[in-house]
mmCIF file of C-alpha atoms in Angstrom:
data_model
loop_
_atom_site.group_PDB
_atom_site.id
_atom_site.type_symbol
_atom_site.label_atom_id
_atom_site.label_comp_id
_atom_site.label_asym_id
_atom_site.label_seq_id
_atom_site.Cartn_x
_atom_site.Cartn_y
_atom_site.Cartn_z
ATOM 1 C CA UNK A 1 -5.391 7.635 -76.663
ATOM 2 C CA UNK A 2 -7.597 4.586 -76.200
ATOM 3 C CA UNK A 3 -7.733 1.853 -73.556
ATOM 4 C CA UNK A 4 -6.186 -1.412 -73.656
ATOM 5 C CA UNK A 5 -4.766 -4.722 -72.134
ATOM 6 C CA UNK A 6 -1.572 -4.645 -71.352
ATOM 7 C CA UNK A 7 1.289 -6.511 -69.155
ATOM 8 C CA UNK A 8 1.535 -5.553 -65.667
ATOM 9 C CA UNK A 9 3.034 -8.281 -63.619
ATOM 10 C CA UNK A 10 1.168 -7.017 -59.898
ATOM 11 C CA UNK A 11 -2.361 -7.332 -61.568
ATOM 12 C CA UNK A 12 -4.660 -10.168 -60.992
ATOM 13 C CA UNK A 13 -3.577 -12.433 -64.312
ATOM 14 C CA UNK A 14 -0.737 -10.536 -64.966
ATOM 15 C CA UNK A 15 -3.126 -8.085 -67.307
ATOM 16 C CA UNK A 16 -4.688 -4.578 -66.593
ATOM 17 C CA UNK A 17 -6.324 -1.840 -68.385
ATOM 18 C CA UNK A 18 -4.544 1.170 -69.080
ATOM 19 C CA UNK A 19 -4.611 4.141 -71.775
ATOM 20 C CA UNK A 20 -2.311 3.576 -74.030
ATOM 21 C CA UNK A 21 -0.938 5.349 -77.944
ATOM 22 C CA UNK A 22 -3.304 4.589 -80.310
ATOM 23 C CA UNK A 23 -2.163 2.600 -83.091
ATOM 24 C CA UNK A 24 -0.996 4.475 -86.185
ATOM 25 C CA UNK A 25 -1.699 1.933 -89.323
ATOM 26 C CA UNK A 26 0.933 1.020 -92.215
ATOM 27 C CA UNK A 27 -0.247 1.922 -95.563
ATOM 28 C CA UNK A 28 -1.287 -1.960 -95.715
ATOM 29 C CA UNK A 29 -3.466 -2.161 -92.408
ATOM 30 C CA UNK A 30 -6.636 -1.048 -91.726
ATOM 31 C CA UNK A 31 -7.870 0.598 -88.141
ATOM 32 C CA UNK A 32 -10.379 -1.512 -86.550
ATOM 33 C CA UNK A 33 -12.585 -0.585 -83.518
ATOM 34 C CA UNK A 34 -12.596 -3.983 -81.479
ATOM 35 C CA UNK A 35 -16.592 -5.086 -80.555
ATOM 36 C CA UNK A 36 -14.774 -8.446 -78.921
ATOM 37 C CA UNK A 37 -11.479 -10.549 -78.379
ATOM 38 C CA UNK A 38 -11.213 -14.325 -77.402
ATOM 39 C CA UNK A 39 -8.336 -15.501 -75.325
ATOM 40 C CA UNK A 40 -5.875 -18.480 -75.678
ATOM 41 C CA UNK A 41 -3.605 -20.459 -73.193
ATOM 42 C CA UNK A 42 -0.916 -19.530 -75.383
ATOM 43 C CA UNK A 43 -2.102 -15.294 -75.347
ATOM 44 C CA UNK A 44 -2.422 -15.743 -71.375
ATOM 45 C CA UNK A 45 0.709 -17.661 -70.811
ATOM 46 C CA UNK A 46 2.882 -15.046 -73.308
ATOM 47 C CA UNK A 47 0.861 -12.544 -71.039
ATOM 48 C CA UNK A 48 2.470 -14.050 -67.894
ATOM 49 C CA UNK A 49 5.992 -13.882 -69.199
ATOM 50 C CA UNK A 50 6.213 -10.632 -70.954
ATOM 51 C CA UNK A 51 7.935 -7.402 -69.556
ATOM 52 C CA UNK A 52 5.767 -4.360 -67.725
ATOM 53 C CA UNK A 53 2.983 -2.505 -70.052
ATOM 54 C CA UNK A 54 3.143 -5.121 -73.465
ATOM 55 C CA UNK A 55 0.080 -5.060 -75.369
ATOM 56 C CA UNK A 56 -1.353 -8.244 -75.586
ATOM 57 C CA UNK A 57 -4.036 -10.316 -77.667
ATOM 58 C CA UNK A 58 -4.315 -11.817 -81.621
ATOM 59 C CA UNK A 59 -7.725 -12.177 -82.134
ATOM 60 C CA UNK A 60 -10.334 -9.549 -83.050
ATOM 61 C CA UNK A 61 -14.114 -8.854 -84.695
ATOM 62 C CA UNK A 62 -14.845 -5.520 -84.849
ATOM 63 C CA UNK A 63 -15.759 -2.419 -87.817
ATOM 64 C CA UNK A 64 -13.209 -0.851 -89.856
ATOM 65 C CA UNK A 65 -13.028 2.492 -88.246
ATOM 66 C CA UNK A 66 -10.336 3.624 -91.295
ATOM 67 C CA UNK A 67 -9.463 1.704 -94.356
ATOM 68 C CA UNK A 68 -6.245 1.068 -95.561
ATOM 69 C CA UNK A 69 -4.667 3.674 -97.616
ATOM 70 C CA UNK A 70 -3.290 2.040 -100.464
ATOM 71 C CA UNK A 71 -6.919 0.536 -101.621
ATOM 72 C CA UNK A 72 -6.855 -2.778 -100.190
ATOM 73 C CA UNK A 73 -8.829 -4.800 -97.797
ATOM 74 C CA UNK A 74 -13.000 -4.309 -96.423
ATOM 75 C CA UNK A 75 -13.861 -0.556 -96.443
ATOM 76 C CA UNK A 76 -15.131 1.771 -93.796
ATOM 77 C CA UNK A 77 -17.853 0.603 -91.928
ATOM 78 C CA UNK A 78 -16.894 -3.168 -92.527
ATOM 79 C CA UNK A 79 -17.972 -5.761 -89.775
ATOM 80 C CA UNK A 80 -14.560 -7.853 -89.772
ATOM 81 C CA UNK A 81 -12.765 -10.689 -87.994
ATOM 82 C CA UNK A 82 -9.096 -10.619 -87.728
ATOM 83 C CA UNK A 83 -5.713 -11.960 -86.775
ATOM 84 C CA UNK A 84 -2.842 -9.679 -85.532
ATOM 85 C CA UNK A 85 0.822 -10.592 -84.096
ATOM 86 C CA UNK A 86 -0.193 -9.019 -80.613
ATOM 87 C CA UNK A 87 -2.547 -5.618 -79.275
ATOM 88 C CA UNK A 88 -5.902 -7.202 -79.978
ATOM 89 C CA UNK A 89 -7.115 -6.611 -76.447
ATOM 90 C CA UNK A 90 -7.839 -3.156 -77.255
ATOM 91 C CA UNK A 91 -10.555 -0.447 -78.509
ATOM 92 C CA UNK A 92 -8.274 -0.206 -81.600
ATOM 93 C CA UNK A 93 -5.978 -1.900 -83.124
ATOM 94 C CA UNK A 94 -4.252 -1.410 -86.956
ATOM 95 C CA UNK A 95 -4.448 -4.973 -88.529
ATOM 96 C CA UNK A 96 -2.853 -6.307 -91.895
ATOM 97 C CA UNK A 97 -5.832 -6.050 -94.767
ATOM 98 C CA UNK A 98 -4.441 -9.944 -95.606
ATOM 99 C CA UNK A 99 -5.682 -10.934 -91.972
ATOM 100 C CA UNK A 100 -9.270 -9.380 -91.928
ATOM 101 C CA UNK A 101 -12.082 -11.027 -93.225
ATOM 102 C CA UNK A 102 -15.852 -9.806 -93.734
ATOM 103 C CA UNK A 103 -18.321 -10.709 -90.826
ATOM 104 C CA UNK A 104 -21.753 -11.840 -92.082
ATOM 105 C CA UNK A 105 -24.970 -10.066 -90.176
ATOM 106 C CA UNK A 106 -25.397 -13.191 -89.265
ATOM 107 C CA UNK A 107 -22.592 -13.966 -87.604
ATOM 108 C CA UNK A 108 -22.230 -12.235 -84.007
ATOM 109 C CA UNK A 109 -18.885 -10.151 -82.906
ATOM 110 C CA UNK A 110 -18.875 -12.663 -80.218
ATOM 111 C CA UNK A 111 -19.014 -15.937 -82.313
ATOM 112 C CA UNK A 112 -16.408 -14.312 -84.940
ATOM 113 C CA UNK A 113 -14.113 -13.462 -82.637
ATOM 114 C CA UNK A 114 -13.359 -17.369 -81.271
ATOM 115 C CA UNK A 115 -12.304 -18.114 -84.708
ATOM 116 C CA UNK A 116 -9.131 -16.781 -85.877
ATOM 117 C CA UNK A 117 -6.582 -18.371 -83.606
ATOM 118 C CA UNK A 118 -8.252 -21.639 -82.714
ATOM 119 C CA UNK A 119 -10.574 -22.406 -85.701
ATOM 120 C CA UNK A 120 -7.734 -20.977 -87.581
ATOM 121 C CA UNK A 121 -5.306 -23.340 -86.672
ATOM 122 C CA UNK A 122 -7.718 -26.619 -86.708
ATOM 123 C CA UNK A 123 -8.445 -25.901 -90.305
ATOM 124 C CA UNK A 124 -4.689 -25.396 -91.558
ATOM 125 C CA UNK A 125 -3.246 -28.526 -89.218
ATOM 126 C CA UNK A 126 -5.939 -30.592 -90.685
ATOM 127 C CA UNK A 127 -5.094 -29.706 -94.504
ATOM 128 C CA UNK A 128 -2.052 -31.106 -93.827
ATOM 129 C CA UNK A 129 -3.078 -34.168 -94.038
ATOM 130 C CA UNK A 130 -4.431 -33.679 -97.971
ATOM 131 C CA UNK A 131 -7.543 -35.150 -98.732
ATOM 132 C CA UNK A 132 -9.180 -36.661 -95.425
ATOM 133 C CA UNK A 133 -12.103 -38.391 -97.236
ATOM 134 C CA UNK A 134 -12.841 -41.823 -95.041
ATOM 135 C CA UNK A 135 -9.207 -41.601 -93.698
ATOM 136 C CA UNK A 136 -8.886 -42.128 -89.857
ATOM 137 C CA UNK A 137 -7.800 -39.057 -88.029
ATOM 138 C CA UNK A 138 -6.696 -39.301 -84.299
ATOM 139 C CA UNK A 139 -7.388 -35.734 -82.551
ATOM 140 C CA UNK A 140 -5.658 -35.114 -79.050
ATOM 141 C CA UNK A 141 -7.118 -32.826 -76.543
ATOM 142 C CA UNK A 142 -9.971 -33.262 -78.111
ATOM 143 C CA UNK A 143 -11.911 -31.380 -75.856
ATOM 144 C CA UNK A 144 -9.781 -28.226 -75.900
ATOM 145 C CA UNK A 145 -10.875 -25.291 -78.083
ATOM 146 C CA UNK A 146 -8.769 -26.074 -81.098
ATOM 147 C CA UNK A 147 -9.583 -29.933 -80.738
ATOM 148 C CA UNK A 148 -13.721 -29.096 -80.782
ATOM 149 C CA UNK A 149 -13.254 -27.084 -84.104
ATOM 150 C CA UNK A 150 -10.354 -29.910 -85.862
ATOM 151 C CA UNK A 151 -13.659 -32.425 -84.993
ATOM 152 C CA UNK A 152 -16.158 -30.772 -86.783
ATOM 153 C CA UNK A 153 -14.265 -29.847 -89.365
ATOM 154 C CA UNK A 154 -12.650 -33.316 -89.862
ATOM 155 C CA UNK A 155 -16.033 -34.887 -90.319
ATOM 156 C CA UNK A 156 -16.798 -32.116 -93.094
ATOM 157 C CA UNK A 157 -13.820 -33.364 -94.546
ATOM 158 C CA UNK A 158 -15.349 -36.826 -94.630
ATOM 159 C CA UNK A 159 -13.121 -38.576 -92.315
ATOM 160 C CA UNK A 160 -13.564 -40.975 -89.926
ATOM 161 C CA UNK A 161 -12.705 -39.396 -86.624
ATOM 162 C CA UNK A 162 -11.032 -40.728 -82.817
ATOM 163 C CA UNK A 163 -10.716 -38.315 -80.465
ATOM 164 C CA UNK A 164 -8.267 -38.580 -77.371
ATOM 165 C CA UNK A 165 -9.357 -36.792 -73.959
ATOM 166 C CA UNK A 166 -7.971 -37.137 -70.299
ATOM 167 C CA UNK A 167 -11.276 -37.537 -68.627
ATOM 168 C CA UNK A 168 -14.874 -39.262 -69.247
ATOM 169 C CA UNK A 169 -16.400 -36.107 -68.465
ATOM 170 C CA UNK A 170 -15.546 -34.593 -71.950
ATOM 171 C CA UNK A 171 -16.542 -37.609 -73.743
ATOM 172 C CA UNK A 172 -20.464 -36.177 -74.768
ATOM 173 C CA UNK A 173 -18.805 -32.840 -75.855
ATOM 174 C CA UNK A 174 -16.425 -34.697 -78.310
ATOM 175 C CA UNK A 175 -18.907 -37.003 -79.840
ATOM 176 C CA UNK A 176 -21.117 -34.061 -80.271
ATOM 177 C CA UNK A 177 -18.271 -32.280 -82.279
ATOM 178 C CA UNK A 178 -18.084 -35.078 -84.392
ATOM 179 C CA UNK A 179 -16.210 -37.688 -83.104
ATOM 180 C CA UNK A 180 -16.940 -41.442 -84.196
ATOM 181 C CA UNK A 181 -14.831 -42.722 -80.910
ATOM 182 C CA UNK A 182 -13.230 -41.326 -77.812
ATOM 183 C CA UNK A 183 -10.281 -42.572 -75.928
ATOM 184 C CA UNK A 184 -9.536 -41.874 -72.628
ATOM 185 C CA UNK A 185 -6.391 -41.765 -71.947
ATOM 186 C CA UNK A 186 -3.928 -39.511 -70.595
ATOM 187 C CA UNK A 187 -0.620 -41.138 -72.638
ATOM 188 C CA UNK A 188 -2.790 -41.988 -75.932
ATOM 189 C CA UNK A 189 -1.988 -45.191 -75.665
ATOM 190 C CA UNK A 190 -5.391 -46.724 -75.888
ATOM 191 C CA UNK A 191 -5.297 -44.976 -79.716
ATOM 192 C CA UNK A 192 -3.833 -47.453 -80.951
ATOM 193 C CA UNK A 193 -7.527 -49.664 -80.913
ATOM 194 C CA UNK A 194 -8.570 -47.402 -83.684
ATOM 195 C CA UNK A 195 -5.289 -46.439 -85.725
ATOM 196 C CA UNK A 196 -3.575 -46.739 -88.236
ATOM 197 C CA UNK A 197 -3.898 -42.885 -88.359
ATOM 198 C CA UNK A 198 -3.230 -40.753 -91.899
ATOM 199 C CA UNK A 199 -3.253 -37.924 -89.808
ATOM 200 C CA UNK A 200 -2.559 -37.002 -86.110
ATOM 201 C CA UNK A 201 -3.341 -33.325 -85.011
ATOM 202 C CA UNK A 202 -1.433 -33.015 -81.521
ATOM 203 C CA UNK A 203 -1.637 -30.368 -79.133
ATOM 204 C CA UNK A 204 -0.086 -32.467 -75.985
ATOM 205 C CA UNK A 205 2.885 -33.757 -77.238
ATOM 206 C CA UNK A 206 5.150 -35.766 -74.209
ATOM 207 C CA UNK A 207 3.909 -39.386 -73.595
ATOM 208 C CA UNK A 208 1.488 -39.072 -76.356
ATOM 209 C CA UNK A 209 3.324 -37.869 -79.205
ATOM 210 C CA UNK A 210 5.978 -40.709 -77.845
ATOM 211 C CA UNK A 211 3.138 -43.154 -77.949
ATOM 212 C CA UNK A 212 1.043 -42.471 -81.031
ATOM 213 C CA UNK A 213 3.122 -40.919 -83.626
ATOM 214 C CA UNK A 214 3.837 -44.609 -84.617
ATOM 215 C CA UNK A 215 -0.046 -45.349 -85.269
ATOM 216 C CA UNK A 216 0.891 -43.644 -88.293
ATOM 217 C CA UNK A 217 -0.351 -45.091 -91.093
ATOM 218 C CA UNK A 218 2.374 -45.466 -93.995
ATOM 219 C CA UNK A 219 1.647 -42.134 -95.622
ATOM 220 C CA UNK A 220 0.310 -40.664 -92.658
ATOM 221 C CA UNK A 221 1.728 -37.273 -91.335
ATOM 222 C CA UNK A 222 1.966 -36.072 -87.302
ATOM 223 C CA UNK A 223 0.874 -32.357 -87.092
ATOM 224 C CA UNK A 224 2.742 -31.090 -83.983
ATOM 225 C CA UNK A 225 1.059 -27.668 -82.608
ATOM 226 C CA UNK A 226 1.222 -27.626 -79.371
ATOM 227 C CA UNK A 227 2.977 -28.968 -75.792
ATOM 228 C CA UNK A 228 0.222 -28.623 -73.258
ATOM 229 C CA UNK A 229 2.061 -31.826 -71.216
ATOM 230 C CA UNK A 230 5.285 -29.261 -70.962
ATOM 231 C CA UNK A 231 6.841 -32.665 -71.405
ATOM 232 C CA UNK A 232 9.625 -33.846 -73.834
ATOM 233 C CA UNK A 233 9.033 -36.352 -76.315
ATOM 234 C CA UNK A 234 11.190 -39.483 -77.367
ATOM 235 C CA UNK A 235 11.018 -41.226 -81.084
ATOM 236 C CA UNK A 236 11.474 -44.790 -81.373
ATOM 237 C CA UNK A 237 13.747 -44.495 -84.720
ATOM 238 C CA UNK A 238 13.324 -47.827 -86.686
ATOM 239 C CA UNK A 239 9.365 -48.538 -85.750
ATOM 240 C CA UNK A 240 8.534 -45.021 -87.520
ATOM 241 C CA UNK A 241 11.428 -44.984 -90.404
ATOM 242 C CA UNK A 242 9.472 -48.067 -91.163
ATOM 243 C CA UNK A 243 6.320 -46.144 -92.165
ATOM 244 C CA UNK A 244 8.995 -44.979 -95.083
ATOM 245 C CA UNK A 245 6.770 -42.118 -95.911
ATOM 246 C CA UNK A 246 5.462 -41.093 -93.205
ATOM 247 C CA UNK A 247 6.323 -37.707 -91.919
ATOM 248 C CA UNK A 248 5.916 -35.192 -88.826
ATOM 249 C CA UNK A 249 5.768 -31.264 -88.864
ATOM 250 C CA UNK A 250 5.618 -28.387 -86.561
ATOM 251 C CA UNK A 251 2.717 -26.383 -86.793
ATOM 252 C CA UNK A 252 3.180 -22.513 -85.634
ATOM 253 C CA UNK A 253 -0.013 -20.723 -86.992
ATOM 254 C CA UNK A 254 1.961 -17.661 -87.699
ATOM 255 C CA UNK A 255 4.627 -19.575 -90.153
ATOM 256 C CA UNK A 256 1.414 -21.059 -92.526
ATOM 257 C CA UNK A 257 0.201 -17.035 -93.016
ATOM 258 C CA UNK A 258 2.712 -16.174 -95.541
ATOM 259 C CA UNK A 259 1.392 -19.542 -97.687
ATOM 260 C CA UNK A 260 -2.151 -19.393 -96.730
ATOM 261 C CA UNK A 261 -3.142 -16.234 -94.940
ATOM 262 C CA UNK A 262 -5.382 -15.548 -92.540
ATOM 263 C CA UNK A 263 -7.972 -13.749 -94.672
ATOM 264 C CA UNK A 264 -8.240 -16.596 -96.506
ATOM 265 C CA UNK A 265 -9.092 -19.251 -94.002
ATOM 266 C CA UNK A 266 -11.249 -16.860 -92.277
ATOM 267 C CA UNK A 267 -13.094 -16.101 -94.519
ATOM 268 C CA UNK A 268 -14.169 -20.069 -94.880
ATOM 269 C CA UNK A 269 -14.774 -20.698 -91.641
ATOM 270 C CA UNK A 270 -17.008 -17.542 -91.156
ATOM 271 C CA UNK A 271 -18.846 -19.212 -94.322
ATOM 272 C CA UNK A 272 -19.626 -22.112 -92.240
ATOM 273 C CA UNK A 273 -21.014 -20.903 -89.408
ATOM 274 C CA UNK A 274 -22.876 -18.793 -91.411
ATOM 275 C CA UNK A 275 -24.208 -21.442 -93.042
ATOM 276 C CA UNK A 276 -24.989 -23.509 -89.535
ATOM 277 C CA UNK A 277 -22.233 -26.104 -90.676
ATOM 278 C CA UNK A 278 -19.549 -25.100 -88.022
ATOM 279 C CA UNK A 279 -20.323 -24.426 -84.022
ATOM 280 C CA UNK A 280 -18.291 -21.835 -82.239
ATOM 281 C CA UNK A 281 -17.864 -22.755 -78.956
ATOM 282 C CA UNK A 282 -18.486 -20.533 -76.655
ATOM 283 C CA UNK A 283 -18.094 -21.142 -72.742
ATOM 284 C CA UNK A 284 -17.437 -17.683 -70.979
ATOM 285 C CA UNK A 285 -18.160 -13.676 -71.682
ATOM 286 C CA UNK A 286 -17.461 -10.833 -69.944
ATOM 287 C CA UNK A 287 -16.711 -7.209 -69.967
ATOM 288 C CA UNK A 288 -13.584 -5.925 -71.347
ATOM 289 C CA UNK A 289 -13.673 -4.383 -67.605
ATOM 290 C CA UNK A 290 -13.122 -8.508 -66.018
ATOM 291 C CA UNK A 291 -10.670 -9.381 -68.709
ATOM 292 C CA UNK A 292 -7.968 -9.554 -65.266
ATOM 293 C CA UNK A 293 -10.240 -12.626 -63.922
ATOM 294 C CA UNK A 294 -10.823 -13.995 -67.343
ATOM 295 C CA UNK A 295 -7.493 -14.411 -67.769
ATOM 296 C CA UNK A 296 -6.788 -15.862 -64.759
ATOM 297 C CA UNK A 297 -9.866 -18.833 -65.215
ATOM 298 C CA UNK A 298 -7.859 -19.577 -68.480
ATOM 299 C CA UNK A 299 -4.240 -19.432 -66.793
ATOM 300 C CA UNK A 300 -6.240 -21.885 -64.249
ATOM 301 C CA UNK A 301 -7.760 -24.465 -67.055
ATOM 302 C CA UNK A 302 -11.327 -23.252 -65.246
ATOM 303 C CA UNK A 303 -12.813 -22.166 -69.161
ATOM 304 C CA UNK A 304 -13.401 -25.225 -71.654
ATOM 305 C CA UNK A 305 -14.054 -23.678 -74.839
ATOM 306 C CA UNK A 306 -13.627 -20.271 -76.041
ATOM 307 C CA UNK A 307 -13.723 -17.115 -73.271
ATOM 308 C CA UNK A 308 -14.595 -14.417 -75.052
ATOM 309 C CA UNK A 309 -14.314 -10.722 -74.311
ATOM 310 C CA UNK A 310 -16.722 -8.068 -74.831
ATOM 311 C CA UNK A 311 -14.967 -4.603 -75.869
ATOM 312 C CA UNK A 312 -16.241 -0.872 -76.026
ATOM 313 C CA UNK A 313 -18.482 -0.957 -78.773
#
């Protein structure tokens, strides 16, 4: 048995920590003994909506406690970061060897555990776009977890960067991240100073996919990966067919894994911050024992950044 996070809908956030089975690995997966978790609106709101006792949770540093069988993947003893389908908040959890990477020394638990889902997903929505060098990239939410990691990494791709935020108050964070201009602007609208755009990475979709996916430049492409407005979207048909090339795709992180997997990307990003070229952004940790109040502060927009959860190591 072991202890974990699971769904219980009359707990403060919808989590709670009970003993649960311990996870028996495929001959694929290795068993890793979780040091720390970070959570994600998207973890916390499937958390809210799931049935009585789910494990919960997809991203993970820890140590190999057992390696795969058949041969592949880090070894026993391994410091690793990983991403799983669901059951990271947990001492253990058995995770695919193609979604583990090695963890540096010099790399905390607590730093590698923000990056799987977030700087994950900024990396892969911004190779979309092909080669970014001096191209103009327009970030939304800009501020938001993913958004900070898409802005550093865009200006190590070389581009030339405008991020979009709904308050002045995040304006000094984005710059910092890498931004060359901020907009502030709820609909996106004011984007359009600074476009045309060859790529668009947008996490708020509504009014401000309706108003800036045509700031598209003609080969441009809209990276959809999120909905945080929970507001439907309209396309003005003949001012974007006009961009004749120009294209939009949904981004689910998940979908990109059997093309790129996670191990790969990981193990990249963990390269960077290694090598001081890539912040993680930490705003919150706690005790596995809090991870009820955590979620809640994330449910409740009250965490910019990553929260990050401290397990039973």
């Amino acid at each position: 048995m072991m202890r974990a996070a699971v769904v219980d809908q009359n707990a403060p956030g919808h989590v709670a920590l009970r003993e649960v089975e311990t996870p028996v690995p495929a001959s694929d997966e290795a068993l890793v003994r979780v040091a720390a978790t970070s959570l994600t609106p998207q973890e916390v709101f499937y958390s809210q909506s799931q049935g009585p006792n789910k494990l919960v949770g997809c991203d993970l540093a820890g140590v190999v406690e057992r390696a795969a069988a058949d041969g592949s993947g880090p070894k026993k003893g391994t410091r690793v970061i990983g991403r799983v389908i669901t059951g990271a908040w947990a001492e253990l959890v058995a995770a695919p060897t193609n979604a583990l990477a090695e963890l540096p020394d010099d790399v905390s638990f607590e730093q590698g555990a923000t990056l799987p889902t977030s700087a994950l997903t900024a990396l892969y929505v911004l190779e979309r776009g092909g080669s970014l060098i001096g191209q103009s990239v327009l970030i939304t939410a800009a501020n938001g977890a993913v958004g900070l990691y898409a802005c550093q990494l865009a200006k190590l791709m070389g581009a030339r960067l405008i991020g979009q935020v709904r308050e002045d108050k995040y304006v000094d964070k984005v710059i910092r991240a890498g931004a060359d201009h901020v907009v502030i602007d709820e609909e996106g609208k004011a984007a359009s100073d600074f476009g045309p755009y060859m790529l668009i990475a947008d996490a708020v979709g509504g009014p401000v996919f309706t108003n800036c996916v045509n700031m598209l430049d003609t080969d441009g492409v809209y990276v959809v990966y999120g909905n945080v407005s929970r507001q439907d979207a309209t396309l003005s048909f003949w001012p974007f067919i006009e961009r004749t090339r120009a294209s939009i795709y949904a981004f689910i992180i998940s979908n990109e894994f059997p093309m790129k997997p996670a191990s790969k990307g990981l193990a990249r990003l963990v390269e960077m911050v290694s090598q001081g070229k890539l912040k993680t952004q930490i705003s919150l940790e706690e005790q596995a024992e809090k991870i009820d109040s955590v979620v809640q502060d994330v449910s409740e927009h009250r965490v910019e950044g990553k929260a990050v959860i401290r397990m039973w190591m």
